[in-house]
Coordinates of C-alpha atoms in Angstrom, one line a residue:
M1311 CA 107.0 94.3 85.7
P1312 CA 106.2 92.5 83.0
I1313 CA 108.4 92.1 80.7
A1314 CA 108.3 91.5 76.2
P1315 CA 108.7 87.8 76.1
A1316 CA 111.8 87.4 74.6
V1317 CA 114.5 90.0 76.5
L1318 CA 115.5 87.7 79.1
R1319 CA 115.1 88.8 82.8
L1320 CA 118.3 86.9 84.3
T1321 CA 120.7 87.1 81.1
A1322 CA 123.5 88.2 82.2
A1323 CA 123.4 85.2 85.1
V1324 CA 123.8 82.9 82.5
A1325 CA 125.8 84.9 80.1
G1326 CA 128.5 85.6 83.5
F1327 CA 129.5 89.5 82.0
L1328 CA 128.5 92.0 85.1
L1329 CA 126.6 95.6 84.1
A1330 CA 127.8 99.0 83.6
S1331 CA 127.8 101.2 86.7
A1332 CA 124.9 103.3 87.2
T1333 CA 125.8 107.2 88.0
S1334 CA 125.0 107.8 91.0
P1335 CA 121.7 110.5 92.0
A1336 CA 122.4 114.6 92.5
V1337 CA 121.6 115.5 96.0
S1338 CA 117.3 115.8 97.1
A1339 CA 115.4 118.3 95.9
A1340 CA 113.3 120.0 98.1
P1341 CA 110.3 119.5 98.0
T1342 CA 107.9 121.9 96.6
S1343 CA 104.3 123.2 95.9
R1344 CA 101.8 119.8 95.5
A1345 CA 99.0 122.6 94.3
V1346 CA 96.6 120.1 91.6
A1347 CA 97.7 121.6 88.2
E1348 CA 95.0 123.0 86.1
A1349 CA 91.9 121.7 87.7
D1350 CA 89.8 120.2 90.5
T1351 CA 90.2 115.9 91.3
T1352 CA 88.4 116.3 94.0
A1353 CA 85.2 113.6 95.0
P1354 CA 84.0 112.3 97.2
A1355 CA 85.8 109.5 99.0
S1356 CA 83.2 106.1 101.4
W1357 CA 86.8 105.5 103.6
S1358 CA 88.9 107.6 106.0
A1359 CA 92.9 107.1 106.7
P1360 CA 94.9 105.6 107.8
L1361 CA 94.9 102.5 106.9
S1362 CA 95.4 99.3 109.3
T1363 CA 94.9 95.6 109.7
R1364 CA 93.6 93.0 111.8
G1365 CA 94.1 89.8 111.1
R1366 CA 94.3 88.6 107.0
F1367 CA 91.9 91.9 106.3
I1368 CA 93.1 95.7 106.0
V1369 CA 90.5 98.1 107.9
D1370 CA 90.0 102.2 106.8
S1371 CA 90.1 104.3 109.4
Q1372 CA 86.5 103.4 111.7
G1373 CA 87.7 99.7 110.9
H1374 CA 85.7 99.1 107.9
R1375 CA 87.4 97.0 105.4
F1376 CA 89.5 98.8 102.7
R1377 CA 89.9 96.2 99.8
L1378 CA 92.9 97.1 97.3
R1379 CA 91.4 97.5 94.6
G1380 CA 93.7 99.2 92.8
A1381 CA 96.5 99.4 89.4
N1382 CA 99.8 100.5 89.4
W1383 CA 100.7 103.7 87.8
D1384 CA 104.0 103.4 86.5
G1385 CA 106.4 105.7 84.6
A1386 CA 107.6 107.6 87.2
Q1387 CA 110.5 103.9 87.8
G1388 CA 112.6 105.1 84.3
S1389 CA 111.3 103.3 81.0
W1390 CA 114.7 103.6 79.0
T1391 CA 115.7 99.7 78.4
G1392 CA 119.0 100.2 79.7
S1393 CA 120.7 100.0 75.8
G1394 CA 120.4 102.1 72.7
D1395 CA 120.0 107.0 72.4
I1396 CA 118.2 106.9 76.5
T1397 CA 116.5 110.3 74.1
D1398 CA 114.8 108.0 71.7
P1399 CA 111.5 106.8 72.7
A1400 CA 112.8 103.1 70.2
D1401 CA 115.3 102.6 73.6
H1402 CA 112.3 102.3 76.2
H1403 CA 109.8 100.1 76.9
A1404 CA 106.8 99.1 74.2
G1405 CA 108.6 103.0 72.4
Q1406 CA 107.4 105.0 76.1
D1407 CA 109.4 107.4 76.9
S1408 CA 108.1 108.3 80.3
H1409 CA 110.9 111.8 81.8
G1410 CA 110.7 109.6 84.2
I1411 CA 106.9 110.6 85.3
P1412 CA 103.4 108.9 85.3
L1413 CA 102.8 108.2 81.6
G1414 CA 100.0 109.8 79.8
L1415 CA 100.5 113.4 81.6
D1416 CA 101.6 114.1 77.7
R1417 CA 98.5 112.9 76.8
V1418 CA 95.1 113.5 79.5
P1419 CA 94.9 116.2 82.0
L1420 CA 94.4 115.3 85.7
P1421 CA 90.9 115.1 86.0
Q1422 CA 90.2 113.2 82.7
L1423 CA 92.8 110.4 84.1
M1424 CA 91.2 111.0 87.3
D1425 CA 87.7 110.2 85.2
D1426 CA 89.2 107.5 83.9
F1427 CA 90.8 105.3 86.9
H1428 CA 87.3 105.9 88.3
Q1429 CA 85.6 104.4 85.2
L1430 CA 87.5 102.0 86.0
G1431 CA 86.5 100.5 89.2
I1432 CA 89.3 101.0 91.2
N1433 CA 90.4 103.1 94.6
T1434 CA 93.5 102.6 94.7
V1435 CA 96.9 103.4 93.0
R1436 CA 100.5 101.3 93.5
L1437 CA 103.1 104.2 92.7
P1438 CA 106.2 103.2 91.6
F1439 CA 109.7 104.8 91.8
S1440 CA 113.0 104.8 91.3
N1441 CA 115.7 106.7 93.7
E1442 CA 116.7 108.8 90.8
M1443 CA 113.7 110.4 90.8
V1444 CA 113.9 111.6 93.9
H1445 CA 116.8 113.4 94.0
S1446 CA 116.9 114.5 90.4
T1447 CA 117.6 118.6 89.4
T1448 CA 116.6 118.5 85.6
P1449 CA 113.3 119.3 85.0
V1450 CA 111.0 117.3 82.8
P1451 CA 110.5 119.1 79.1
D1452 CA 107.9 120.8 78.1
S1453 CA 106.9 118.0 75.7
A1454 CA 106.2 115.6 77.9
V1455 CA 103.6 117.4 80.1
A1456 CA 101.4 118.7 76.8
A1457 CA 98.4 118.1 78.2
N1458 CA 98.5 119.7 81.7
P1459 CA 101.2 122.6 81.1
G1460 CA 100.6 123.5 84.4
L1461 CA 103.8 121.3 86.0
R1462 CA 106.1 122.2 83.8
G1463 CA 109.5 123.8 84.6
R1464 CA 108.9 120.9 87.5
T1465 CA 111.4 118.7 88.1
P1466 CA 110.4 114.6 88.5
L1467 CA 109.5 114.3 91.0
G1468 CA 107.5 117.5 91.2
V1469 CA 106.0 115.8 88.3
Y1470 CA 105.2 113.4 91.4
D1471 CA 104.1 115.4 93.6
A1472 CA 100.7 116.6 91.6
V1473 CA 100.4 113.2 90.7
V1474 CA 100.2 112.0 94.6
D1475 CA 97.6 115.2 95.3
A1476 CA 95.4 114.7 92.0
L1477 CA 94.8 110.8 93.5
S1478 CA 94.5 112.3 97.4
A1479 CA 92.0 114.6 95.9
S1480 CA 90.2 112.4 94.2
G1481 CA 89.4 109.4 96.2
F1482 CA 92.2 106.9 96.3
A1483 CA 94.6 105.8 98.0
V1484 CA 97.9 105.8 97.2
I1485 CA 101.3 103.3 98.0
L1486 CA 104.4 104.6 96.9
N1487 CA 105.6 102.2 95.8
N1488 CA 110.4 101.7 95.5
H1489 CA 110.3 100.0 92.9
T1490 CA 113.6 100.8 91.7
N1491 CA 117.2 102.9 92.0
T1492 CA 118.4 103.4 88.6
S1493 CA 115.6 105.1 85.9
R1494 CA 116.1 102.0 84.4
W1495 CA 113.4 99.4 83.0
C1496 CA 112.8 96.5 86.1
C1497 CA 113.2 93.8 86.5
G1498 CA 115.8 92.0 84.9
V1499 CA 120.4 92.0 85.5
D1500 CA 119.6 95.6 85.3
G1501 CA 121.9 97.1 88.5
N1502 CA 118.0 96.9 90.7
E1503 CA 118.2 93.6 91.8
R1504 CA 118.3 94.8 95.2
W1505 CA 117.8 97.3 97.2
N1506 CA 121.3 97.9 97.3
S1507 CA 121.8 97.2 94.1
S1508 CA 123.7 101.0 93.2
Q1509 CA 123.6 102.3 96.5
T1510 CA 123.7 101.9 100.5
T1511 CA 121.3 100.5 101.8
R1512 CA 122.1 103.9 104.7
Q1513 CA 121.0 105.3 101.7
W1514 CA 117.6 104.2 100.4
T1515 CA 116.4 104.4 103.6
D1516 CA 117.9 107.6 104.5
D1517 CA 115.5 107.6 100.8
W1518 CA 112.6 105.7 102.3
V1519 CA 112.3 108.6 105.1
F1520 CA 113.2 112.1 102.9
M1521 CA 109.9 110.4 101.0
A1522 CA 107.1 109.5 103.2
R1523 CA 108.1 113.3 105.4
R1524 CA 107.6 115.1 102.3
Y1525 CA 103.3 112.8 101.5
A1526 CA 102.7 112.9 105.5
G1527 CA 100.6 115.4 105.0
V1528 CA 98.4 114.0 101.9
P1529 CA 95.7 112.9 103.6
R1530 CA 95.0 109.9 101.9
V1531 CA 99.6 108.5 101.0
V1532 CA 98.3 105.4 102.8
G1533 CA 101.1 102.8 102.1
A1534 CA 104.9 102.1 101.7
D1535 CA 106.4 99.5 98.8
L1536 CA 109.7 99.6 100.4
Y1537 CA 111.5 98.1 96.9
N1538 CA 109.4 96.3 93.9
E1539 CA 111.2 92.1 92.7
V1540 CA 114.4 91.7 94.9
R1541 CA 116.5 89.6 93.3
R1542 CA 119.5 87.7 91.8
D1543 CA 122.1 89.6 90.9
V1544 CA 125.6 88.3 88.5
L1545 CA 127.2 87.3 91.7
D1546 CA 125.3 86.7 94.8
D1547 CA 121.2 85.9 96.1
P1548 CA 119.1 88.2 98.4
N1549 CA 118.5 85.8 101.5
W1550 CA 115.6 86.3 104.5
G1551 CA 117.4 86.6 107.7
M1552 CA 121.2 85.3 107.4
G1553 CA 122.5 89.1 108.0
D1554 CA 124.5 90.1 105.7
G1555 CA 123.7 93.1 103.7
H1556 CA 122.4 90.8 101.2
D1557 CA 119.4 90.3 103.8
W1558 CA 115.6 91.6 102.1
Y1559 CA 114.5 90.4 105.7
A1560 CA 116.1 92.7 107.7
A1561 CA 116.9 95.0 105.2
A1562 CA 113.0 95.3 104.9
Q1563 CA 112.8 95.8 109.1
L1564 CA 114.9 98.3 108.9
A1565 CA 112.9 100.5 106.6
A1566 CA 109.6 100.4 107.8
D1567 CA 111.5 100.3 111.3
R1568 CA 112.9 104.3 110.1
I1569 CA 109.1 105.2 108.1
L1570 CA 107.1 104.4 111.4
T1571 CA 109.3 105.8 113.9
E1572 CA 110.5 108.7 111.6
A1573 CA 108.5 109.9 108.7
D1574 CA 104.7 108.6 109.1
P1575 CA 103.8 106.4 112.2
R1576 CA 100.1 106.4 109.2
L1577 CA 101.8 104.4 107.0
L1578 CA 100.9 100.3 105.7
I1579 CA 103.8 98.8 105.6
V1580 CA 104.2 97.0 102.4
V1581 CA 107.1 93.5 102.2
E1582 CA 108.1 91.9 98.7
G1583 CA 108.4 88.8 99.2
I1584 CA 112.4 87.7 96.7
N1585 CA 111.1 87.3 93.4
W1586 CA 114.4 85.2 92.5
T1587 CA 116.8 83.4 93.5
G1588 CA 119.8 80.9 91.6
I1589 CA 121.0 80.6 88.1
P1590 CA 118.5 80.0 86.2
A1591 CA 119.7 76.7 83.5
D1592 CA 118.3 73.7 84.5
G1593 CA 119.9 71.5 86.7
L1594 CA 121.4 74.6 89.1
P1595 CA 119.1 75.4 92.0
H1596 CA 116.4 78.4 91.1
G1597 CA 113.3 79.2 92.5
R1598 CA 111.1 82.1 93.9
P1599 CA 111.3 81.8 97.3
V1600 CA 108.2 84.9 96.8
L1601 CA 107.0 84.9 100.7
T1602 CA 107.7 81.3 102.0
P1603 CA 110.4 82.2 104.4
A1604 CA 108.3 84.1 105.9
R1605 CA 106.6 81.3 107.9
T1606 CA 109.4 80.5 109.2
L1607 CA 111.0 84.9 109.9
S1608 CA 108.3 87.0 109.9
H1609 CA 108.5 90.8 110.6
T1610 CA 107.3 92.0 113.6
L1611 CA 106.9 96.0 113.1
V1612 CA 107.3 98.9 115.4
D1613 CA 103.1 99.2 115.1
A1614 CA 102.0 95.6 115.3
R1615 CA 99.0 96.4 113.0
K1616 CA 101.1 98.0 110.2
L1617 CA 102.3 94.6 108.0
V1618 CA 101.6 94.4 105.1
Y1619 CA 102.7 91.5 102.0
S1620 CA 103.0 91.0 98.8
A1621 CA 104.0 88.6 96.2
H1622 CA 104.0 89.0 91.7
F1623 CA 101.8 86.9 89.6
Y1624 CA 102.4 86.3 85.2
G1625 CA 101.6 83.4 83.7
Y1626 CA 104.7 83.8 81.6
T1627 CA 106.8 82.9 84.7
G1628 CA 106.2 79.6 87.4
P1629 CA 107.2 78.0 90.7
H1630 CA 109.9 77.6 89.1
H1631 CA 110.6 79.7 85.7
S1632 CA 112.0 82.8 85.6
G1633 CA 110.0 84.5 82.8
A1634 CA 113.1 84.2 80.5
T1635 CA 113.4 82.6 77.5
G1636 CA 115.6 82.0 74.9
V1637 CA 119.1 82.1 76.8
G1638 CA 117.8 81.9 80.4
E1639 CA 115.6 79.6 79.3
T1640 CA 115.0 76.6 82.0
H1641 CA 112.0 73.4 81.0
D1642 CA 110.1 74.0 84.2
A1643 CA 106.4 75.1 84.1
R1644 CA 105.3 78.9 83.8
Y1645 CA 102.4 79.2 86.2
Q1646 CA 100.5 79.4 82.6
D1647 CA 101.3 75.9 82.2
L1648 CA 100.3 74.7 85.2
S1649 CA 96.1 73.1 85.9
R1650 CA 93.9 75.5 87.0
D1651 CA 94.8 72.9 90.9
D1652 CA 98.0 73.0 90.6
L1653 CA 98.0 76.9 89.8
Y1654 CA 95.5 77.0 93.3
A1655 CA 97.8 75.1 95.6
A1656 CA 100.9 78.1 94.0
L1657 CA 99.2 80.7 94.3
Q1658 CA 99.4 79.1 98.5
D1659 CA 102.1 77.5 98.4
E1660 CA 104.2 81.0 98.1
A1661 CA 101.8 83.5 99.2
F1662 CA 98.5 82.8 100.9
F1663 CA 99.3 80.9 103.6
A1664 CA 100.4 84.4 105.1
E1665 CA 96.7 85.0 105.2
E1666 CA 95.8 82.0 107.9
T1667 CA 93.8 83.1 110.7
G1668 CA 96.3 83.2 114.3
R1669 CA 100.4 83.3 112.8
H1670 CA 102.9 84.5 113.7
Y1671 CA 103.2 85.8 110.3
T1672 CA 99.2 85.9 110.2
A1673 CA 99.3 89.3 108.0
P1674 CA 97.0 90.6 104.1
V1675 CA 98.7 89.7 101.3
W1676 CA 98.6 92.0 98.2
V1677 CA 98.6 91.1 94.9
S1678 CA 100.8 94.0 93.8
E1679 CA 100.8 93.3 90.7
F1680 CA 99.2 90.6 88.2
G1681 CA 98.7 91.4 84.4
I1682 CA 98.4 90.7 80.8
G1683 CA 98.1 91.6 77.2
A1684 CA 95.3 92.9 75.1
G1685 CA 96.6 91.3 72.4
E1686 CA 97.5 88.0 74.6
T1687 CA 96.7 85.1 72.2
G1688 CA 97.7 82.1 73.0
P1689 CA 95.1 80.1 75.0
A1690 CA 98.1 78.3 78.4
A1691 CA 98.0 83.0 78.6
R1692 CA 94.4 83.8 78.2
A1693 CA 93.1 80.5 80.9
W1694 CA 96.5 81.6 83.1
F1695 CA 94.8 84.5 83.3
G1696 CA 90.7 83.8 83.3
D1697 CA 92.4 81.3 86.7
V1698 CA 93.9 83.6 88.5
T1699 CA 91.5 86.0 88.5
D1700 CA 88.1 83.8 90.1
Y1701 CA 91.0 82.7 93.2
F1702 CA 91.2 87.0 93.3
A1703 CA 87.1 86.8 92.7
D1704 CA 86.8 83.9 95.4
H1705 CA 89.4 84.9 98.1
D1706 CA 88.6 88.5 98.4
T1707 CA 92.2 89.6 97.2
D1708 CA 93.9 93.1 97.6
F1709 CA 95.7 92.9 94.1
A1710 CA 97.2 95.9 91.7
F1711 CA 97.0 95.8 88.0
W1712 CA 100.5 96.1 85.7
P1713 CA 99.8 99.1 83.7
L1714 CA 97.2 100.7 84.5
V1715 CA 98.0 103.4 81.0
G1716 CA 99.8 103.1 78.1
F1717 CA 99.9 104.5 74.6
T1718 CA 98.0 103.7 71.6
G1719 CA 99.9 101.1 69.4
H1720 CA 103.3 100.5 72.3
D1721 CA 102.1 98.8 75.2
D1722 CA 98.3 96.4 75.2
W1723 CA 99.2 95.5 78.9
A1724 CA 97.1 98.8 80.1
L1725 CA 93.5 99.0 81.4
L1726 CA 93.6 102.8 79.3
R1727 CA 95.6 103.3 76.9
Y1728 CA 95.6 106.8 75.2
D1729 CA 97.0 108.7 71.6
A1730 CA 98.3 111.3 71.0
A1731 CA 94.9 113.2 70.9
A1732 CA 93.7 111.9 74.0
R1733 CA 91.6 109.1 73.1
R1734 CA 90.8 106.4 75.2
S1735 CA 91.0 102.8 74.2
G1736 CA 90.9 99.5 76.8
I1737 CA 89.3 97.8 79.1
L1738 CA 86.4 99.9 79.5
E1739 CA 86.0 99.3 74.9
A1740 CA 84.4 97.2 73.5
G1741 CA 86.5 94.5 72.2
D1742 CA 88.8 92.9 75.3
W1743 CA 89.5 90.2 75.7
R1744 CA 90.3 90.5 79.4
A1745 CA 87.0 93.0 80.2
A1746 CA 84.9 90.1 81.3
A1747 CA 87.4 88.6 83.9
W1748 CA 88.2 92.0 85.1
Q1749 CA 84.2 92.6 86.3
H1750 CA 84.0 89.4 87.7
L1751 CA 87.2 90.6 89.3
M1752 CA 85.7 93.6 90.4
T1753 CA 82.1 92.9 91.4
A1754 CA 82.8 89.4 92.9
P1755 CA 81.5 88.9 96.1
S1756 CA 83.8 90.7 98.8
L1757 CA 83.5 91.2 102.4
T1758 CA 82.6 95.1 103.8
G1759 CA 81.3 97.1 106.8
P1760 CA 83.3 96.6 110.4
V1761 CA 85.3 93.8 110.7
A1762 CA 85.7 92.1 114.3
A1763 CA 89.3 92.8 116.3
V1764 CA 91.5 89.5 116.3
P1765 CA 94.9 88.9 118.3
V1766 CA 97.5 89.2 117.1
W1767 CA 100.4 86.2 117.4
R1768 CA 104.5 88.1 116.2
M1769 CA 107.6 87.3 116.4
L1770 CA 110.3 88.7 117.7
S1771 CA 114.1 87.5 116.8
V1772 CA 117.4 88.1 118.4
D1773 CA 119.7 86.5 115.5
H1774 CA 121.5 89.5 114.6
G1775 CA 120.7 92.4 117.1
D1776 CA 118.1 93.6 119.7
A1777 CA 114.4 92.9 118.6
V1778 CA 113.1 96.5 120.9
E1779 CA 108.8 96.8 119.4
S1780 CA 108.0 99.1 122.1
L1781 CA 108.0 102.8 121.4
R1782 CA 108.0 103.7 125.2
V1783 CA 110.6 100.5 125.9
R1784 CA 112.8 102.4 123.7
A1785 CA 111.8 106.0 125.6
T1786 CA 113.2 104.8 128.9
G1787 CA 117.2 103.5 126.9
D1788 CA 119.0 101.1 126.9
W1789 CA 118.4 98.6 128.9
D1790 CA 120.6 95.6 129.1
P1791 CA 123.9 97.0 127.9
G1792 CA 125.8 94.2 125.2
A1793 CA 123.2 92.2 124.9
Y1794 CA 120.3 91.2 122.7
K1795 CA 118.0 92.7 123.7
A1796 CA 114.4 91.4 122.3
T1797 CA 110.8 93.6 122.6
C1798 CA 107.2 93.0 122.4
P1799 CA 105.4 95.7 120.3
D1800 CA 102.8 97.6 122.3
G1801 CA 100.2 96.2 123.1
L1802 CA 101.6 93.1 122.5
R1803 CA 102.8 90.9 126.1
L1804 CA 105.8 87.9 125.4
I1805 CA 103.9 84.4 126.1
G1806 CA 106.5 82.2 124.6
L1807 CA 110.0 81.6 124.2
G1808 CA 112.0 79.2 122.1
H1809 CA 115.1 76.8 124.5
T1810 CA 117.9 78.3 122.4
G1811 CA 116.9 79.7 119.3
G1812 CA 116.7 82.9 120.7
R1813 CA 112.7 83.1 119.6
G1814 CA 109.6 84.8 121.6
L1815 CA 106.3 85.3 120.7
C1816 CA 104.2 87.8 121.1
T1817 CA 100.1 88.6 121.5
D1818 CA 97.5 90.2 123.0
G1819 CA 95.2 87.5 123.0
T1820 CA 93.1 86.5 126.1
A1821 CA 90.2 83.8 126.4
G1822 CA 87.6 86.8 125.7
A1823 CA 88.2 89.9 123.8
P1824 CA 91.9 91.4 122.2
G1825 CA 93.3 94.2 125.3
D1826 CA 96.4 95.8 126.1
L1827 CA 97.2 94.7 129.5
R1828 CA 100.4 97.7 130.3
A1829 CA 99.0 100.5 133.0
T1830 CA 99.3 103.8 131.0
A1831 CA 102.0 105.4 133.4
A1832 CA 103.5 103.4 134.6
G1833 CA 107.0 102.2 134.5
Q1834 CA 108.5 98.5 133.8
T1835 CA 111.5 96.9 135.4
V1836 CA 114.4 95.3 133.9
V1837 CA 114.8 91.5 136.6
T1838 CA 118.4 90.3 136.4
D1839 CA 117.6 87.9 139.9
E1840 CA 115.6 86.1 141.8
R1841 CA 114.3 89.0 144.3
Y1842 CA 110.9 89.0 143.0
V1843 CA 110.0 84.9 143.4
P1844 CA 108.0 85.0 146.5
A1845 CA 109.4 82.4 150.0
G1846 CA 107.8 79.5 149.3
G1847 CA 106.7 80.0 146.1
D1848 CA 110.1 78.8 143.7
W1849 CA 107.9 76.7 140.3
A1850 CA 111.7 75.3 138.8
S1851 CA 113.9 74.2 141.7
G1852 CA 116.9 74.5 141.2
Y1853 CA 116.8 77.0 138.0
T1854 CA 117.8 80.5 138.2
K1855 CA 114.4 82.5 138.0
L1856 CA 112.9 86.0 137.1
Q1857 CA 110.6 86.3 138.2
C1858 CA 108.3 89.5 137.9
P1859 CA 106.9 91.9 140.6
E1860 CA 103.7 91.3 142.0
G1861 CA 100.9 92.6 139.2
G1862 CA 103.3 92.4 136.3
F1863 CA 103.5 90.4 133.0
L1864 CA 106.8 89.5 131.3
I1865 CA 106.7 92.1 127.5
G1866 CA 110.6 91.1 127.0
Y1867 CA 113.4 89.6 127.1
S1868 CA 117.6 89.7 126.4
V1869 CA 120.3 86.9 125.3
R1870 CA 123.9 87.8 125.9
G1871 CA 125.1 84.4 123.7
E1872 CA 122.4 81.4 124.5
R1873 CA 122.8 82.7 128.1
V1874 CA 119.1 84.3 129.1
S1875 CA 120.7 88.0 131.1
A1876 CA 117.1 89.2 131.6
A1877 CA 114.2 89.6 131.9
L1878 CA 111.7 93.7 131.6
C1879 CA 108.4 92.9 133.5
A1880 CA 105.9 96.0 132.7
P1881 CA 103.0 96.6 135.9
A1882 CA 99.7 95.6 134.5
E1883 CA 96.4 97.8 134.3
H1884 CA 94.0 95.7 136.4
P1885 CA 94.7 93.3 139.3
L1886 CA 96.4 89.9 138.2
A1887 CA 95.4 87.0 140.8
G1888 CA 95.7 84.0 138.4
A1889 CA 97.0 81.2 139.4
G1890 CA 100.3 79.5 137.9
R1891 CA 102.4 76.6 136.6
T1892 CA 105.4 75.8 136.0
V1893 CA 105.6 74.9 131.5
W1894 CA 108.7 73.1 131.0
F1895 CA 110.6 72.9 127.8
D1896 CA 113.8 72.3 128.0
R1897 CA 113.5 68.5 126.3
S1898 CA 109.9 69.4 123.3
D1899 CA 108.0 71.5 123.0
N1900 CA 105.0 72.5 125.5
R1901 CA 102.1 74.1 124.2
P1902 CA 98.8 74.4 124.3
G1903 CA 97.0 72.3 121.5
D1904 CA 95.7 74.3 119.3
A1905 CA 98.8 76.0 119.3
S1906 CA 97.9 79.8 118.7
G1907 CA 100.4 82.2 117.0
G1908 CA 102.1 78.7 115.3
D1909 CA 105.7 78.1 115.2
F1910 CA 107.2 81.1 116.2
A1911 CA 110.7 78.3 117.5
Y1912 CA 110.8 76.7 114.0
G1913 CA 113.5 73.7 114.7
D1914 CA 113.6 74.8 118.5
H1915 CA 112.1 73.7 121.3
K1916 CA 109.2 76.0 123.0
G1917 CA 107.7 76.7 125.0
Q1918 CA 104.0 78.8 125.3
C1919 CA 101.2 79.5 128.0
A1920 CA 98.1 79.8 126.7
D1921 CA 95.6 82.3 125.6
G1922 CA 93.8 83.0 128.4
E1923 CA 97.7 83.1 130.2
Y1924 CA 99.9 85.5 130.6
A1925 CA 103.7 85.1 130.9
A1926 CA 105.3 86.8 134.6
G1927 CA 108.6 84.3 135.2
I1928 CA 111.2 82.1 132.7
A1929 CA 114.1 79.9 134.5
F1930 CA 117.0 78.8 133.2
T1931 CA 120.3 77.1 134.6
T1932 CA 124.2 77.7 135.0
R1933 CA 124.9 74.1 135.1
V1934 CA 127.8 73.9 133.2
G1935 CA 127.2 70.8 130.2
S1936 CA 123.8 72.6 130.6
R1937 CA 122.9 74.7 127.2
P1938 CA 122.2 78.3 128.6
G1939 CA 119.1 79.0 127.6
P1940 CA 115.2 79.1 128.4
D1941 CA 114.0 76.5 130.1
A1942 CA 110.7 76.9 131.5
L1943 CA 107.6 79.7 131.7
L1944 CA 105.9 80.3 134.5
C1945 CA 102.4 81.0 132.6
R1946 CA 99.5 82.5 135.1
R1947 CA 95.6 82.5 134.6
L1948 CA 94.1 86.2 134.0
S1949 CA 91.7 85.9 136.0

């Protein structure tokens, strides 16, 4: 989300003062009727939900590419700047008091807004909300919905309902975005830095379950963007994988799990990178990690084809620049200061590496925020906008512009602006310098039609707890009490292990097309000893061997500390009679030459079966003085 250049994004981190605590939200209101007000906004759509992923692409229910060509319809996340009179529009971002609902409903009827959105050519709307909005029981003022009188008397959540329904009925994909905790304009040190800045992680995930359930019956609600621009507060940084209360990796994993298992399994799960760590002062560590931590620790969901990674790029920020001016501004380059080549290198390094084929982190990358003002005159900023839209066009990028709707004379960043008489201005009218770049982005060649199925590669990590990502396994209960357990998502099998770090690699890849090996109705086997090692079949002499029963393959493992505790095996749908080999990795890496899946256990020795193989056993040692982690895999050919 952009801020005025003179506003400090992280000034408080430098100045060292604390924010006043936010008021706790009220109890959630019950769902209201969600009939679209005043007119039928139904329009045909050329795609069908739900959406899922195939490699770096998002596809619809027919397996056809669905490129997110979107914009952000903001307002429901709040607009108050945090100082002054909350009832005075002058104390709201750009002088626009959103009243905690999507902007423009006081000026324009919903059917007209839908028509204008279609004219832009977008097919997706990212719809921010705040946790405070979810719990508010106070109806919005009549003036806030003056152009949509059917919405009078509704709470902000009730108005949000109507907007969601209107968008879905009009053919737009809707991605819910938890933008803020409080209804205050984002994104500095403002009580909204983390998902749990003004509430507990449990409250946050409860709200996500509530919202996902609420819209589970709305056909084109397709995604949950978990939290916006996670960043440092005054005292602490967020992290990616440390296992503490500021661990964004773990929090996103938890929220995704609860949404997909308790609320709506249809949804894409959008995980944004970390927007800022460190204190923005020359000589102190600081920067924008964005998605770079996913190279070594990526997410694995219970549905392996629902993960989308997300990043934000604005010209006034930079790889190590917070976007501040004045106090808190460093001498680091902003993105708009970079050459075209250096900008493209930064985009690749910070985000688009995640679209590389055949990696444990492979996922679509959605640039869910970027933008610039129609009144921008700076040559560097204008050049950046041309360069970044060229990049998105050339790389067939999923994107969403910020923002979609604004008021004439207030927010010149908006694609569409409306005056009090509902007269429209903006990028669809002559004279908006951004139009050429926008049209290039919207009309550049793009992959369409069916997307071929590709193998999925996913990481397992037991750094701080269980990683049981199979719903079938979860239904059987705790298969190794007291141990940390890891299981591949349904449809995937275990194919690699790290020696000491507890990491694993899952895939559905074969020598041919991807496929699920597991028998449909059969159960599973927990292996804790050598009972399934056949006579004369000692494939790791002197080592303890946990081998699957004949016809079975590895789908999981458990550890106690570093020591292997058990192997989890599933029976195959078809006979598995391929020849076997021992893959040792106790002293070095032992992976195929093409190393599909990438480095799934960074800094650790690791072993991996070939793409045309399956893992049927784990060997380890209990010798005094030896590391008790996995030492070898029994790999067998699929045929």
